[in-house]
Short mmCIF file of C-alpha atoms in Angstrom, two decimals:
data_model
loop_
_atom_site.label_atom_id
_atom_site.label_comp_id
_atom_site.label_asym_id
_atom_site.label_seq_id
_atom_site.Cartn_x
_atom_site.Cartn_y
_atom_site.Cartn_z
CA MET K 501 -41.66 23.77 15.47
CA ILE K 502 -38.45 25.79 15.22
CA GLN K 503 -37.16 28.55 13.05
CA GLN K 504 -33.67 28.15 11.63
CA GLY K 505 -31.28 30.61 10.05
CA GLU K 506 -31.95 33.75 8.08
CA ASN K 507 -34.72 32.28 5.96
CA LYS K 508 -36.71 31.19 9.03
CA THR K 509 -37.25 27.61 7.86
CA LYS K 510 -40.04 26.00 9.86
CA ILE K 511 -39.47 22.37 10.80
CA THR K 512 -42.38 20.31 12.04
CA ILE K 513 -41.92 16.92 13.70
CA ARG K 514 -45.03 14.75 13.32
CA THR K 515 -46.16 11.18 12.87
CA PRO K 516 -46.04 9.95 9.26
CA GLN K 517 -49.08 9.40 7.06
CA MET K 518 -49.51 7.26 3.95
CA GLN K 519 -49.00 10.25 1.63
CA ASP K 520 -45.48 10.61 3.10
CA TYR K 521 -44.37 7.24 1.72
CA ASN K 522 -42.37 8.37 -1.34
CA ARG K 523 -40.18 10.86 0.57
CA PHE K 524 -39.89 8.52 3.60
CA SER K 525 -38.80 5.71 1.31
CA ALA K 526 -36.30 7.90 -0.55
CA ILE K 527 -34.63 8.98 2.71
CA MET K 528 -34.41 5.41 3.98
CA ASP K 529 -32.89 4.36 0.62
CA GLN K 530 -30.26 7.12 0.97
CA VAL K 531 -29.28 5.78 4.38
CA GLN K 532 -29.11 2.22 3.10
CA GLN K 533 -26.83 3.33 0.26
CA MET K 534 -24.53 5.09 2.74
CA HIS K 535 -24.24 1.82 4.66
CA VAL K 536 -23.54 -0.08 1.43
CA ASP K 537 -20.82 2.44 0.51
CA TRP K 538 -19.20 2.16 3.96
CA ARG K 539 -19.54 -1.59 4.41
CA PRO K 540 -20.29 -3.54 1.21
CA ASP K 541 -19.13 -6.63 3.10
CA VAL K 542 -22.15 -6.25 5.40
CA TYR K 543 -24.83 -4.32 3.52
CA LYS K 544 -26.23 -4.70 0.02
CA PRO K 545 -28.36 -2.40 -2.11
CA ALA K 546 -32.06 -2.67 -1.30
CA SER K 547 -34.57 -0.34 -2.90
CA PRO K 548 -37.09 0.24 -1.72
CA LEU K 549 -35.71 -0.57 1.73
CA ILE K 550 -39.20 0.04 3.12
CA THR K 551 -41.96 -1.26 0.87
CA LYS K 552 -45.30 0.51 0.72
CA GLU K 553 -46.88 -2.48 2.46
CA LEU K 554 -44.34 -2.36 5.30
CA PHE K 555 -44.80 1.41 5.56
CA GLY K 556 -48.53 0.85 6.03
CA GLU K 557 -47.73 -1.50 8.92
CA LEU K 558 -45.32 1.02 10.46
CA LEU K 559 -48.10 3.60 10.51
CA LYS K 560 -50.09 1.40 12.89
CA GLY K 561 -47.45 1.80 15.61
CA ASP K 562 -46.34 4.85 17.54
CA SER K 563 -42.58 4.71 17.10
CA TRP K 564 -42.01 6.61 13.82
CA TYR K 565 -41.82 10.37 13.22
CA ILE K 566 -40.91 12.59 10.30
CA ALA K 567 -39.45 16.06 9.97
CA GLU K 568 -41.23 18.27 7.47
CA THR K 569 -40.42 21.70 6.10
CA ASP K 570 -42.42 23.59 3.48
CA GLY K 571 -44.58 20.49 2.97
CA ILE K 572 -41.56 18.30 2.19
CA VAL K 573 -40.55 15.30 4.32
CA VAL K 574 -36.86 15.87 5.07
CA GLY K 575 -36.14 13.43 7.91
CA VAL K 576 -37.15 10.13 9.49
CA LEU K 577 -36.97 9.10 13.16
CA GLU K 578 -37.79 5.84 14.94
CA VAL K 579 -37.69 5.41 18.72
CA PHE K 580 -38.90 2.71 21.07
CA LYS K 581 -38.86 2.03 24.78
CA ARG K 582 -36.61 -0.75 26.05
CA HIS K 583 -36.83 -2.06 29.64
CA VAL K 584 -33.60 -3.41 31.15
CA GLU K 585 -33.74 -5.49 34.29
CA GLY K 586 -31.65 -8.32 35.63
CA PRO K 587 -29.59 -9.56 38.57
CA ALA K 588 -26.40 -7.91 37.27
CA GLN K 589 -27.86 -4.71 35.81
CA VAL K 590 -29.43 -1.58 37.17
CA THR K 591 -33.14 -1.56 36.27
CA LYS K 592 -33.96 1.22 33.84
CA ASP K 593 -36.13 2.22 30.95
CA ILE K 594 -34.28 3.32 27.82
CA LEU K 595 -35.67 5.32 24.94
CA PHE K 596 -33.74 3.81 22.03
CA VAL K 597 -33.25 5.76 18.80
CA SER K 598 -33.10 3.04 16.16
CA THR K 599 -33.34 5.29 13.08
CA MET K 600 -32.50 8.94 12.57
CA ALA K 601 -32.03 10.02 8.99
CA VAL K 602 -32.07 13.39 7.26
CA ASP K 603 -32.32 13.84 3.50
CA GLU K 604 -28.91 14.56 2.04
CA ALA K 605 -29.97 17.99 0.75
CA TYR K 606 -31.15 19.06 4.22
CA ARG K 607 -28.27 17.85 6.40
CA GLY K 608 -26.51 20.44 8.54
CA LYS K 609 -29.65 22.58 8.92
CA GLY K 610 -30.53 21.66 12.52
CA ILE K 611 -33.04 18.91 11.75
CA GLY K 612 -31.11 16.32 13.76
CA HIS K 613 -31.11 18.65 16.76
CA GLN K 614 -34.84 19.16 16.31
CA PHE K 615 -35.27 15.38 16.31
CA PHE K 616 -33.30 15.20 19.57
CA ASP K 617 -35.57 17.80 21.13
CA LYS K 618 -38.48 15.52 20.19
CA VAL K 619 -36.64 12.50 21.61
CA LYS K 620 -36.06 14.35 24.90
CA GLN K 621 -39.78 15.20 25.01
CA LEU K 622 -40.69 11.54 24.39
CA LYS K 623 -38.22 10.41 27.07
CA ALA K 624 -40.08 12.55 29.61
CA GLU K 625 -43.54 11.49 28.38
CA LYS K 626 -42.65 7.78 28.50
CA GLY K 627 -40.86 8.04 31.85
CA CYS K 628 -37.54 6.77 30.51
CA ASP K 629 -34.28 7.10 32.41
CA THR K 630 -31.94 7.54 29.45
CA ILE K 631 -31.68 7.85 25.68
CA GLU K 632 -29.44 5.49 23.70
CA LEU K 633 -28.53 4.96 20.05
CA GLN K 634 -25.94 3.27 17.89
CA VAL K 635 -23.90 4.93 15.18
CA ASN K 636 -21.90 3.39 12.36
CA ALA K 637 -18.19 3.87 13.09
CA ARG K 638 -17.73 5.37 9.61
CA ASN K 639 -20.49 7.93 10.03
CA LYS K 640 -18.22 10.65 11.41
CA LYS K 641 -20.68 13.52 10.88
CA ALA K 642 -23.45 11.77 12.82
CA TYR K 643 -20.99 10.76 15.54
CA GLU K 644 -19.87 14.37 15.97
CA MET K 645 -23.47 15.61 16.05
CA TYR K 646 -24.32 13.09 18.77
CA ARG K 647 -21.22 14.09 20.78
CA ASN K 648 -22.09 17.78 20.39
CA TYR K 649 -25.58 17.06 21.61
CA GLY K 650 -24.15 15.48 24.78
CA PHE K 651 -24.06 11.76 24.02
CA THR K 652 -21.10 9.78 25.36
CA GLU K 653 -19.78 6.39 24.32
CA LYS K 654 -21.28 3.48 26.22
CA SER K 655 -19.71 0.58 24.36
CA ILE K 656 -17.79 -0.11 21.18
CA ASN K 657 -18.59 -3.00 18.84
CA MET K 658 -15.57 -4.64 17.24
CA GLU K 659 -15.13 -7.37 14.65
CA LEU K 660 -12.44 -9.74 13.44
CA LYS K 661 -12.69 -11.17 9.95
#
């Protein structure tokens, strides 16, 4: 839990529960719409992106977390461990951030940084060597946040139409 700014907003990172579905779903729909706006040639509207049935299945795993403040779900995080090993690669365990989303009304309030503190904690708990994620090239705000947090570019995906 952290305290942010003058109003001392408390942010709790915890595992989601079934009663979190509506807010979880709304945040995931916001992210999907951002992707549609940026790349309508790749993404299409999908609402709900996460059905209630799928959400129930997600709750059975241990890879999803939510950020909550004042009883309101304001962010969604998914991480999983990926093992890399091969004759041409250094063996390592990666904690991969596959989803990090903050409700539009709560962006810029330190929730992403709080998620990264949780990710760093999980990296240590799971014995991972590094943390990795991907970011949409058009998501400049997220890219800058990741850079400010210390992430560096590993690779760049390119396309030719």
